[in-house]
Short mmCIF file of C-alpha atoms in Angstrom, two decimals:
data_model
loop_
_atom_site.label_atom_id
_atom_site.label_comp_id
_atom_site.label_asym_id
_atom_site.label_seq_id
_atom_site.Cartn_x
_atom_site.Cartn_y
_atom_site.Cartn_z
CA UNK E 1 0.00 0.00 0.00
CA UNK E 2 2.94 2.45 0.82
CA UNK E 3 4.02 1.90 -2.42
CA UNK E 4 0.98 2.85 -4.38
CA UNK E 5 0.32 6.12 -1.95
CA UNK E 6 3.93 7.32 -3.40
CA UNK E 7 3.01 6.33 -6.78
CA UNK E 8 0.39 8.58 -6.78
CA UNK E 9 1.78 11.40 -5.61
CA UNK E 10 3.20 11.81 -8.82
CA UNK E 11 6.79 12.66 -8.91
CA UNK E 12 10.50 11.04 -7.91
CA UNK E 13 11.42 11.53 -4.65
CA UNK E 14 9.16 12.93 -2.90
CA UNK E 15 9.27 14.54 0.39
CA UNK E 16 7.64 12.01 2.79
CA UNK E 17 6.71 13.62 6.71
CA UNK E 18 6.78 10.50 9.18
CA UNK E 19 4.64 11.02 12.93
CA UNK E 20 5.35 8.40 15.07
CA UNK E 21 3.26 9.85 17.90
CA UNK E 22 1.00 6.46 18.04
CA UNK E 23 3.98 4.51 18.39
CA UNK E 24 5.69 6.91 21.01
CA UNK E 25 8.44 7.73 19.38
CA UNK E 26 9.85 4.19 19.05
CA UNK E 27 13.11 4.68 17.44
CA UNK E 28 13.02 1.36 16.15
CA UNK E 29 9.46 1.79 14.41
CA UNK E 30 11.25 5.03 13.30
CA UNK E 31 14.22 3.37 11.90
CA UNK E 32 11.59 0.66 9.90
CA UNK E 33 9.62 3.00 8.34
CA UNK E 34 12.42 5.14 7.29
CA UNK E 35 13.97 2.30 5.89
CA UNK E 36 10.50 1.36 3.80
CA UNK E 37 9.58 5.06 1.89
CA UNK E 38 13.54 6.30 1.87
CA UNK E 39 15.53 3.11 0.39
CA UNK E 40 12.15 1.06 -1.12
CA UNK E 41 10.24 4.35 -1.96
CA UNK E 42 13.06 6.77 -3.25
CA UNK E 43 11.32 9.74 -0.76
CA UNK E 44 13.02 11.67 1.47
CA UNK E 45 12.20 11.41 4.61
CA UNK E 46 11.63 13.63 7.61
CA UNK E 47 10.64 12.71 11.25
CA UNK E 48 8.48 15.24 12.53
CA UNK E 49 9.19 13.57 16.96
CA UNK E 50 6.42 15.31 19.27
CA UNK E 51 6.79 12.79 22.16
CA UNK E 52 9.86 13.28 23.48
CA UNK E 53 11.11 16.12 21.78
CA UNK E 54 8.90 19.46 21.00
CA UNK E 55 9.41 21.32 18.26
CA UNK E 56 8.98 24.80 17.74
CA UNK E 57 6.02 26.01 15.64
CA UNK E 58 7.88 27.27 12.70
CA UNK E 59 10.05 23.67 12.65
CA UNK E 60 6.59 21.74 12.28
CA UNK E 61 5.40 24.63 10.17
CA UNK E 62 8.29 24.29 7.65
CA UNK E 63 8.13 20.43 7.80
CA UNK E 64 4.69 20.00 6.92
CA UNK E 65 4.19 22.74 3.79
CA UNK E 66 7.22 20.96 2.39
CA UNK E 67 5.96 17.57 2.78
CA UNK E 68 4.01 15.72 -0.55
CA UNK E 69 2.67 12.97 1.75
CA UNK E 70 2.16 13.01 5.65
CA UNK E 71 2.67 9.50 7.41
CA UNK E 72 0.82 9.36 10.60
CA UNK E 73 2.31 5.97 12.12
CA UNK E 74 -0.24 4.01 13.99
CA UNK E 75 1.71 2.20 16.49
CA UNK E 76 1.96 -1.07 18.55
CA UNK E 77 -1.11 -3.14 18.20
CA UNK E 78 0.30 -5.10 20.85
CA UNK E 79 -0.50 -2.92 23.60
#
């Protein structure tokens, strides 16, 4: 499904905005889904961390007008 939702964006390498809120910042949920739109996908990627680290308004500002898709990760289901 990742695949297809870059596809449709329309255009190589695209800038991909990854929110791992759900999954509280797990770095290695991070790492995995980094791994799966940057290498796989050809985006650039960009964490946008909320949990443990809060950025500034303009920082989120800037990250999300830039971004061509907006990944909202949905965290352990094992909870």
């Amino acid at each position: 499904m990742s695949k297809r939702i870059v596809e449709l964006i329309g255009k190589p390498n695209s800038n991909v905005l990854f929110v791992p809120t759900e999954s509280n910042d797990d770095e290695v949920y991070i790492a995995e889904s980094t791994e799966k739109f940057g290498k796989r996908l050809q985006s650039q990627v960009y964490i946008l961390r909320c949990i443990h680290n809060h950025p500034g308004e303009p920082d989120i500002k800037k990250k999300i007008e830039s971004a061509d898709l907006i990944y909202r990760g949905g965290g352990n289901y094992a909870k």
